[in-house]
PDB file of C-alpha atoms in Angstrom:
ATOM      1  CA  UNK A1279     -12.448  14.402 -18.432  1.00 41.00           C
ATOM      2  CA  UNK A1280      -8.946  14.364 -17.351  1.00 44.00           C
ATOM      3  CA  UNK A1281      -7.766  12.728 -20.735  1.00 46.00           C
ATOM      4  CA  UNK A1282      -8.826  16.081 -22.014  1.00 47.00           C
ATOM      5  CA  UNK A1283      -7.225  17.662 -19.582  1.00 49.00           C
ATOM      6  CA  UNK A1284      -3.819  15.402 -20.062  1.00 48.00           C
ATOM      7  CA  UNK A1285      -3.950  16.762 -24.126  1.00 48.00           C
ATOM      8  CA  UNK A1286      -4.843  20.523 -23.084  1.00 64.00           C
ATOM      9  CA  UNK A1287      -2.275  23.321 -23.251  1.00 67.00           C
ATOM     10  CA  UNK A1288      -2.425  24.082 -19.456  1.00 73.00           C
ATOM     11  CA  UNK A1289      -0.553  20.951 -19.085  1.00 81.00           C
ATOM     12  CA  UNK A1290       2.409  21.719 -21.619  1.00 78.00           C
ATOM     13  CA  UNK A1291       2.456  24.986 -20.333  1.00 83.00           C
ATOM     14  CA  UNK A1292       3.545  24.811 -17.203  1.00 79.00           C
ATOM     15  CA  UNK A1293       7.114  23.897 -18.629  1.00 75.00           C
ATOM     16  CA  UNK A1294       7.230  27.051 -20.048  1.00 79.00           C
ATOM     17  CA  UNK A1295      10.241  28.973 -19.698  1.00 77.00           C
ATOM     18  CA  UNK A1296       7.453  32.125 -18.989  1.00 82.00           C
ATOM     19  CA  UNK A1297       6.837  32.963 -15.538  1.00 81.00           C
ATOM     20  CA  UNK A1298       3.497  34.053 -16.103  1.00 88.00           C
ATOM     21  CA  UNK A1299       2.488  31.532 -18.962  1.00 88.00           C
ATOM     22  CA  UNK A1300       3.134  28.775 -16.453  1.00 83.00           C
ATOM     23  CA  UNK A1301       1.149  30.406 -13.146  1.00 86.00           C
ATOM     24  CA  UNK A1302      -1.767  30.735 -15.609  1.00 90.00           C
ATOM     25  CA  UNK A1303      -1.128  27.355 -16.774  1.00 88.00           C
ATOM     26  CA  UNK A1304      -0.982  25.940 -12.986  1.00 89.00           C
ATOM     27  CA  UNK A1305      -4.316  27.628 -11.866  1.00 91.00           C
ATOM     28  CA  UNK A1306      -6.325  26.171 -14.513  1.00 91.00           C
ATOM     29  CA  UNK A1307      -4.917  23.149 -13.547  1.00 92.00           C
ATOM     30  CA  UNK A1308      -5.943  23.213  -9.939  1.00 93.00           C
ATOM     31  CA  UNK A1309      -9.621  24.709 -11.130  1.00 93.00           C
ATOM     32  CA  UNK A1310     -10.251  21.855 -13.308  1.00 92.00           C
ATOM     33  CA  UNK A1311      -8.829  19.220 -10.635  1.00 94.00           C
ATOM     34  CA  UNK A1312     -10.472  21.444  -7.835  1.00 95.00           C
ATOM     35  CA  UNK A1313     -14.056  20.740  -9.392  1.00 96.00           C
ATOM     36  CA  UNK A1314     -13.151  16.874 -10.281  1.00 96.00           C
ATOM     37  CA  UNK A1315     -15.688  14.702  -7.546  1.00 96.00           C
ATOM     38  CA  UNK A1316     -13.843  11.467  -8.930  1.00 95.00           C
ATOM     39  CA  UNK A1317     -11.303  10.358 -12.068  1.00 95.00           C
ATOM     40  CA  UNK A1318     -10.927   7.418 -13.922  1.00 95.00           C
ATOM     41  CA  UNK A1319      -7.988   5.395 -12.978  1.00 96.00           C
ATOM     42  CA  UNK A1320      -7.077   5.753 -16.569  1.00 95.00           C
ATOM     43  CA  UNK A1321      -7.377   9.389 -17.186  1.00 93.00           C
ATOM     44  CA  UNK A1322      -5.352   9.938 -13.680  1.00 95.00           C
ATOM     45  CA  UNK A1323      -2.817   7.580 -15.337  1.00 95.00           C
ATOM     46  CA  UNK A1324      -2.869   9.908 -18.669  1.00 92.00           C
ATOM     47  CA  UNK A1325      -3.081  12.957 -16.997  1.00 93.00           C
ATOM     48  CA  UNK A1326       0.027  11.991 -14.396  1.00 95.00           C
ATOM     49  CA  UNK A1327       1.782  11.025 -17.930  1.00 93.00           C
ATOM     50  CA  UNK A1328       1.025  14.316 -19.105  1.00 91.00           C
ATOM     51  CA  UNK A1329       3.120  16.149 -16.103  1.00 94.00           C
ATOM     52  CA  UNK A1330       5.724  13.771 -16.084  1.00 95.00           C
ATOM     53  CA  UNK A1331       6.842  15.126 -19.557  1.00 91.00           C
ATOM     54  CA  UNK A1332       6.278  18.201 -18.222  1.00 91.00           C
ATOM     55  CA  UNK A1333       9.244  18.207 -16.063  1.00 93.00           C
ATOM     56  CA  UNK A1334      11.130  16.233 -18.241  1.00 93.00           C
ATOM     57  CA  UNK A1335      11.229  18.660 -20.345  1.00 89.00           C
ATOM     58  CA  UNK A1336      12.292  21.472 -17.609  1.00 88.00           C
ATOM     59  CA  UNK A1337      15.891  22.204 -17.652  1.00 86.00           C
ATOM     60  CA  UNK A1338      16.355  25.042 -15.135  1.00 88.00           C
ATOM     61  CA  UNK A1339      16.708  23.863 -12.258  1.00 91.00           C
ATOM     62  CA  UNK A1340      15.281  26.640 -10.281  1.00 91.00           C
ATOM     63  CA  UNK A1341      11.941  25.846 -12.239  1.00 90.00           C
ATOM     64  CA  UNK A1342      12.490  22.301 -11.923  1.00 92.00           C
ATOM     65  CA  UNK A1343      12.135  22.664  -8.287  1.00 95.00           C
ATOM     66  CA  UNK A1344       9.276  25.470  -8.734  1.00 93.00           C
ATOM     67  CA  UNK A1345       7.685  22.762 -11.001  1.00 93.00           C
ATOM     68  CA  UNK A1346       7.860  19.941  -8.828  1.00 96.00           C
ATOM     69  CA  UNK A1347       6.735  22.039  -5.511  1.00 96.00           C
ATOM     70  CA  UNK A1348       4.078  23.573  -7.680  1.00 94.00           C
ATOM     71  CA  UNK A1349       2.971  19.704  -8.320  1.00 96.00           C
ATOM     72  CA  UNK A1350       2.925  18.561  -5.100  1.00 97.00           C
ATOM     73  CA  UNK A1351       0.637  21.456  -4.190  1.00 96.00           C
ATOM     74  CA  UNK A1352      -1.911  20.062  -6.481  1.00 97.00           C
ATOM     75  CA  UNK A1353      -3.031  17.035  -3.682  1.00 98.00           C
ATOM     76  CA  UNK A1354      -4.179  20.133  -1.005  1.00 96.00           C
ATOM     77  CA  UNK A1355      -6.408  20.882  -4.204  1.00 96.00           C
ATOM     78  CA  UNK A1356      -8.202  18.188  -4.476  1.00 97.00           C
ATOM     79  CA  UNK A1357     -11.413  16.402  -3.141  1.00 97.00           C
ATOM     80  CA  UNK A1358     -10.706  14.038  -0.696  1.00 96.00           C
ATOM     81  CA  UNK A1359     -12.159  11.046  -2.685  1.00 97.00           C
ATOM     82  CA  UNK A1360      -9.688  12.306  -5.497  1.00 98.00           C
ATOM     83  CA  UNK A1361      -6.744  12.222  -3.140  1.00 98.00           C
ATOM     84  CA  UNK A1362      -5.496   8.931  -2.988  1.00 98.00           C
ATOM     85  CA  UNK A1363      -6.203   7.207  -6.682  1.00 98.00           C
ATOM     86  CA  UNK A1364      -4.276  10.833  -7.758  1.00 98.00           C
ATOM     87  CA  UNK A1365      -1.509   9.540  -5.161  1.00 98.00           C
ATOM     88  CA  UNK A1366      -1.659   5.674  -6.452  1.00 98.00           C
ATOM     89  CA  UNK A1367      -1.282   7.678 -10.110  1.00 98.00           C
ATOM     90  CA  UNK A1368       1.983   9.200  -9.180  1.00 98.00           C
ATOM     91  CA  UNK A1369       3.652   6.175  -7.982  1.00 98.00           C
ATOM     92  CA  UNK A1370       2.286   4.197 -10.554  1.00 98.00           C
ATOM     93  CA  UNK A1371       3.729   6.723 -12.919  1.00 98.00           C
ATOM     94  CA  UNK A1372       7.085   6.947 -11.241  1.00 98.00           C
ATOM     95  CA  UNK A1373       7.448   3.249 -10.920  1.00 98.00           C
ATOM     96  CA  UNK A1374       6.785   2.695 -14.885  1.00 97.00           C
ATOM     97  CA  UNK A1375       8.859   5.623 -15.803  1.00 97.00           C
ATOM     98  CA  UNK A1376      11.439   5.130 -13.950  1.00 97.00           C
ATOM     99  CA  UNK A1377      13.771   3.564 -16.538  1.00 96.00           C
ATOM    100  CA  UNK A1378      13.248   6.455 -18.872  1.00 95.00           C
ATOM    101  CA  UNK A1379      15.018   8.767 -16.467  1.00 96.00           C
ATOM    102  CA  UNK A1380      18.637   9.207 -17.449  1.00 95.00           C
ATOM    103  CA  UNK A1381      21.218  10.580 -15.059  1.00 94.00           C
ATOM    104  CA  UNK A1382      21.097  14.201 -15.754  1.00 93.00           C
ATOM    105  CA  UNK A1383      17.458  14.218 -15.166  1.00 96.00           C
ATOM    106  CA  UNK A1384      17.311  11.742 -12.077  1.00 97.00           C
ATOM    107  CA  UNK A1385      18.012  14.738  -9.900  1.00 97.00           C
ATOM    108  CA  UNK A1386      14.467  16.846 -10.721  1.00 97.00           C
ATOM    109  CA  UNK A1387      12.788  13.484 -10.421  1.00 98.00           C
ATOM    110  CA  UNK A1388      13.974  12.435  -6.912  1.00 98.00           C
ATOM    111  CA  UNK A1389      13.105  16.390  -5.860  1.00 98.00           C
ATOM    112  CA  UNK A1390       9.672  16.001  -6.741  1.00 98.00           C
ATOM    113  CA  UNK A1391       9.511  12.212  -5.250  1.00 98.00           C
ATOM    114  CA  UNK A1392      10.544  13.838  -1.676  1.00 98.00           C
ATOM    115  CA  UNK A1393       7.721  16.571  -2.448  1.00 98.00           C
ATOM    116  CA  UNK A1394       5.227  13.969  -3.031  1.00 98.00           C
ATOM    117  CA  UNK A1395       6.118  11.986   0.163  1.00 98.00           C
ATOM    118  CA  UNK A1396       5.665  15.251   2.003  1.00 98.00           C
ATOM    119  CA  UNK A1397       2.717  16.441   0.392  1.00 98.00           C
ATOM    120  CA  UNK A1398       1.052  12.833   1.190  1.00 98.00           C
ATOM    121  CA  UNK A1399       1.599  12.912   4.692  1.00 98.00           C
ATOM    122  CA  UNK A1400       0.940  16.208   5.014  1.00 97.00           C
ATOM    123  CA  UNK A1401      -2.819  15.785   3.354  1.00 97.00           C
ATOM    124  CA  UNK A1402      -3.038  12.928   6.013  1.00 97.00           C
ATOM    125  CA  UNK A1403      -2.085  15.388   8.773  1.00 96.00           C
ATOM    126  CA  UNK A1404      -4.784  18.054   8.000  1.00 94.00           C
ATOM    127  CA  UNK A1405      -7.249  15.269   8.514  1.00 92.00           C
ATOM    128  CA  UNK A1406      -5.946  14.622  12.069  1.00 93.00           C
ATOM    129  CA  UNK A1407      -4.116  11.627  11.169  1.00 95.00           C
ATOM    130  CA  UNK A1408      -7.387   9.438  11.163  1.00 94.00           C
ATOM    131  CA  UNK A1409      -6.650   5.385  11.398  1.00 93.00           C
ATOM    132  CA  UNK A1410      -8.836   5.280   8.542  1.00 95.00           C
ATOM    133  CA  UNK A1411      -6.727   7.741   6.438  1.00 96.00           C
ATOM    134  CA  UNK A1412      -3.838   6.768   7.832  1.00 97.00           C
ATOM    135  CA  UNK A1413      -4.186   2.855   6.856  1.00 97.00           C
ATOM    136  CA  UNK A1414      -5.659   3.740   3.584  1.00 98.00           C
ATOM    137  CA  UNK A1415      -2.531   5.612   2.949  1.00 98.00           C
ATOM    138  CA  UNK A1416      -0.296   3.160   3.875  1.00 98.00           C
ATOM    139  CA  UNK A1417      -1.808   0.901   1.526  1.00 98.00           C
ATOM    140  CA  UNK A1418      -1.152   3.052  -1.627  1.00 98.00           C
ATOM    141  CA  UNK A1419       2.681   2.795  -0.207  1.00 98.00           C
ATOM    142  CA  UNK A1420       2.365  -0.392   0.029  1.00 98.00           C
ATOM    143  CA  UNK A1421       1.230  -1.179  -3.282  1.00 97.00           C
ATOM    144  CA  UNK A1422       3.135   1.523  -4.658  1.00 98.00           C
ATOM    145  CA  UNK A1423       7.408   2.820  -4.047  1.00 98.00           C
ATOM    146  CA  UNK A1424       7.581   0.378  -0.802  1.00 98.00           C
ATOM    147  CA  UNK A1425       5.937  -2.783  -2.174  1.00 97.00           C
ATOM    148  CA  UNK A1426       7.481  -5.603  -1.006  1.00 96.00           C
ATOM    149  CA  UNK A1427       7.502  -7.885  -4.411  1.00 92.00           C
ATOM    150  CA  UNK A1428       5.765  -6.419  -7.563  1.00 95.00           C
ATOM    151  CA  UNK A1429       8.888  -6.451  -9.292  1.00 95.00           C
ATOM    152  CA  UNK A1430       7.795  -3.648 -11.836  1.00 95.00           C
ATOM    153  CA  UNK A1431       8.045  -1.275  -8.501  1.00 97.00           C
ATOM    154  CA  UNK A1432      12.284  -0.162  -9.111  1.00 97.00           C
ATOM    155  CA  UNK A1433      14.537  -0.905  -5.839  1.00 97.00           C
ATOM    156  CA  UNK A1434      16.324   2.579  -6.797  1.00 97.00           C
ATOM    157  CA  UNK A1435      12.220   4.016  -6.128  1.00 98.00           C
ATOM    158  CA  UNK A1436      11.666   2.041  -3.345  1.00 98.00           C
ATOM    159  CA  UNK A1437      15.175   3.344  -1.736  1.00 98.00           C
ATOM    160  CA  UNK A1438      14.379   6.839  -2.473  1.00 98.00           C
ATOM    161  CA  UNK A1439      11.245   6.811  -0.955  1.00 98.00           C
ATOM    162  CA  UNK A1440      13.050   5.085   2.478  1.00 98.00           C
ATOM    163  CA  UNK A1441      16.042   7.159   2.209  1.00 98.00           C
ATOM    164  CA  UNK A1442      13.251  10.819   2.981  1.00 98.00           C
ATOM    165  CA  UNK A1443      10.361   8.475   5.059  1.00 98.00           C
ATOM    166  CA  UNK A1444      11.384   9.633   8.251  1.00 98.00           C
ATOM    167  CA  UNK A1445      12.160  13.621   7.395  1.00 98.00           C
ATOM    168  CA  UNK A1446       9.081  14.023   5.388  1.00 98.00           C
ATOM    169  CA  UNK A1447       6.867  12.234   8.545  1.00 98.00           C
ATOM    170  CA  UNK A1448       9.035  14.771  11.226  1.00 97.00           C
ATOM    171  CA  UNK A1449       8.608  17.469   8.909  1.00 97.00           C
ATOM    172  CA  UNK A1450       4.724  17.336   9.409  1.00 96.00           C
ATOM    173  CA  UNK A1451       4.883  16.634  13.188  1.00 95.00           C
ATOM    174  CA  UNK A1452       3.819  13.525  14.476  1.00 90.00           C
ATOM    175  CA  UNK A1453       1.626  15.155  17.336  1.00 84.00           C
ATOM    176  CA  UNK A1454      -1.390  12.654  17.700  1.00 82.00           C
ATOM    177  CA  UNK A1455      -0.038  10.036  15.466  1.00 90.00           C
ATOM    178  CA  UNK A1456      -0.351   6.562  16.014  1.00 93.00           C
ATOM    179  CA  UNK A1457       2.708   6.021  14.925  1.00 96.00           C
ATOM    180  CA  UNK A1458       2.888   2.126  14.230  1.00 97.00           C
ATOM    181  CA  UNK A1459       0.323   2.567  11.629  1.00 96.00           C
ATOM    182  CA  UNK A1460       2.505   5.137   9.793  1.00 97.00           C
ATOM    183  CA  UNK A1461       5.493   2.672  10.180  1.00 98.00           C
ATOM    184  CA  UNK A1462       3.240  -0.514   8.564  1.00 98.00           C
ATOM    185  CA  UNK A1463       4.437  -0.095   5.063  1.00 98.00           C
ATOM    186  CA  UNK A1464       8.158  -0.347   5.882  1.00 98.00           C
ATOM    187  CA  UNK A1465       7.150  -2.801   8.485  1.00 98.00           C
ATOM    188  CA  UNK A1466       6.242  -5.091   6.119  1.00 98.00           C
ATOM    189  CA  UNK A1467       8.911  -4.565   3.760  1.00 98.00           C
ATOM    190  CA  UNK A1468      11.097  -5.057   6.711  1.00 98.00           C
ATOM    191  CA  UNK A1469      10.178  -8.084   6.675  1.00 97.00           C
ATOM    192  CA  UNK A1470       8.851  -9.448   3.403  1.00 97.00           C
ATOM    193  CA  UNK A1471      11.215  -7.688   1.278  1.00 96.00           C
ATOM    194  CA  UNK A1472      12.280  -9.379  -2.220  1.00 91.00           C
ATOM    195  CA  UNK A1473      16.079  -8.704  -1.567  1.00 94.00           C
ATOM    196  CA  UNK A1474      18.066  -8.587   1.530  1.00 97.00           C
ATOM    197  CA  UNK A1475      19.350  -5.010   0.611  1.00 96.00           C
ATOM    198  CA  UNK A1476      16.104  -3.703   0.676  1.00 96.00           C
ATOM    199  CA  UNK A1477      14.542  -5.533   4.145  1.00 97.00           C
ATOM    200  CA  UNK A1478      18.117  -4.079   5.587  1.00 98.00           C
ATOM    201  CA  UNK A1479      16.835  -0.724   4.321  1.00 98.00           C
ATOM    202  CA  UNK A1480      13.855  -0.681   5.827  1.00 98.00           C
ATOM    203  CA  UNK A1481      15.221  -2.128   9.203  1.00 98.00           C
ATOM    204  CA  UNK A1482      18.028   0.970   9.070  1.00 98.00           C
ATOM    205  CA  UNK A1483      14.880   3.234   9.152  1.00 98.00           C
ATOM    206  CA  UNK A1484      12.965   1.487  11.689  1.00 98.00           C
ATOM    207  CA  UNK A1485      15.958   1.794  13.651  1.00 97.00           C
ATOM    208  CA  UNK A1486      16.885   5.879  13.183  1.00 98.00           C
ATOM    209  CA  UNK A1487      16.994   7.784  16.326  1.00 97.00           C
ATOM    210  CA  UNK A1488      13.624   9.703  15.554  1.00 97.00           C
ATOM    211  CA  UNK A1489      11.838   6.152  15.402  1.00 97.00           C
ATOM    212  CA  UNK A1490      12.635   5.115  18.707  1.00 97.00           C
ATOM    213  CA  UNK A1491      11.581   8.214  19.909  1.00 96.00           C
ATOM    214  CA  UNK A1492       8.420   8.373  18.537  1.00 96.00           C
ATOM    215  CA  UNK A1493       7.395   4.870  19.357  1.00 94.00           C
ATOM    216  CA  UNK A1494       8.862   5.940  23.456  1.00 92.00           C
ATOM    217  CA  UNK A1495      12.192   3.659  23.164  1.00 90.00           C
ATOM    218  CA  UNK A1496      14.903   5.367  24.697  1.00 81.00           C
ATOM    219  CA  UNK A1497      17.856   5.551  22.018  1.00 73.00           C
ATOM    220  CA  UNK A1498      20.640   4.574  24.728  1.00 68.00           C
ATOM    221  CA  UNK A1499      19.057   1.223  24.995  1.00 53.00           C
ATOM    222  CA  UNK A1500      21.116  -0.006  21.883  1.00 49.00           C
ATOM    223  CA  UNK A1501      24.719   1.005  21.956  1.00 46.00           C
ATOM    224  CA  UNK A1502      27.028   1.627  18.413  1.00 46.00           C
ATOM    225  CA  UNK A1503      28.835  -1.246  18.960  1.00 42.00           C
ATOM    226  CA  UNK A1504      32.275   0.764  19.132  1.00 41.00           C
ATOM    227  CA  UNK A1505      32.607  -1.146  22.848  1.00 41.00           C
ATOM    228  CA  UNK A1506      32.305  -4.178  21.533  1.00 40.00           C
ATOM    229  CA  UNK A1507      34.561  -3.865  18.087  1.00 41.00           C
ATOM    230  CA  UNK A1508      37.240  -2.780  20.826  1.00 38.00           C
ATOM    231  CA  UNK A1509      37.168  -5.921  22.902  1.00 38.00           C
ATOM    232  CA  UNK A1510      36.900  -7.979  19.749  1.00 39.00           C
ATOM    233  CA  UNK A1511      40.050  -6.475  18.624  1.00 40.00           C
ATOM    234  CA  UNK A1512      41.633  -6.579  21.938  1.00 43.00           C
ATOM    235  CA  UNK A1513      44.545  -4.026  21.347  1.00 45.00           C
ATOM    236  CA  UNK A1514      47.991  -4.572  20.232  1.00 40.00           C
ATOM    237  CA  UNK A1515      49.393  -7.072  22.390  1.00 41.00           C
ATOM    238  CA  UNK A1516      52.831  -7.617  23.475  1.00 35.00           C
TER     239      UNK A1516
END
């Protein structure tokens, strides 16, 4: 059970300040998820609860960022029916944590949120970027860091996660992607977003150079709008 898992040492230990305690701590921890067919939403919710605190308490921030890489290799572990309720899990976890992170801990936290949005798409890569996957994926976004309403989702997650969409997707290579389908979470919080702030968030990244590219629009079709700020100022005039 992973509740047993949440409450073993494995999971404390890999804060340790040992090198070798926490490696030994980490491959149990992939062994025991490795052999895990399917988890409870629950004890994916206990055990994600579990590692939170486990980087919360991590001050170094060299092993903060070994910590949170070291996390994010844990999806390539798992079985593919594990994959995406131990995704839902982290956002889940992120989303009701958030307010427990204080400033000089926010750092570590928004590392291992980029890790996690690279470690998704990644996973969905390996598979060939299937529609299937791919749309299943979006949906855990979706109801997850780029939901458009829940209001217990917080805009400072949902920002992050926009802020590193794009690098994380180039990062993997888009090579065979249907790319709209990737887009279709901040598609829809493009346009159904609570706020204004946060549809003009999602619009910025729609609009980023790499975008256009990918979806074949040439980025010279939409100028900066330096031209036109100069004719609206018109100059100093005699």
């Amino acid at each position: 059970m992973a509740s047993e898992a949440q409450n073993s040492p494995f999971i404390k230990n890999m804060a340790s300040s040992d090198k070798k305690t926490r490696d030994q701590a980490l491959t149990s921890l992939r062994a025991y998820l490795a052999a895990q067919t399917q988890i409870s939403p629950l004890d994916l919710l206990k055990l994600w609860k579990g590692l939170f605190y486990c980087l919360y308490m991590q001050d170094k921030p060299a092993q903060q960022q070994r910590l949170s890489r070291d996390l994010a290799s844990l999806v390539s572990t798992l079985r593919p029916d594990v994959v995406l309720p131990f995704l839902g899990a982290f956002w889940t976890t992120m989303a009701r944590e958030w307010g427990n992170i204080d400033t000089h801990r926010m750092n570590k936290y928004l590392y291992l949120i980029r890790q996690y949005v690279h470690a998704s798409f990644a996973w969905v890569a390996r598979g060939g970027w299937k529609e299937g996957v791919v749309g299943s994926h979006g949906r855990v976004l979706e109801e997850g860091p780029l939901s458009a309403g829940d209001v217990k989702v917080p805009d400072g997650l949902r920002y992050h996660v926009l802020d590193v969409f794009v690098d994380e997707v180039e990062r993997v290579g888009v090579e065979g992607v249907e790319i709209e389908s990737v887009l279709a979470p901040v598609e829809k919080l493009a346009r159904e977003g609570r706020v204004k702030s946060l549809r003009k968030a999602a619009e910025e990244v729609l609009g980023d150079e790499r975008v256009r590219r990918w979806r074949g629009e040439s980025v010279d079709e939409v100028g900066d709008g330096s031209e036109g700020d100069e004719e609206e100022w018109g100059g100093i005039q005699d």
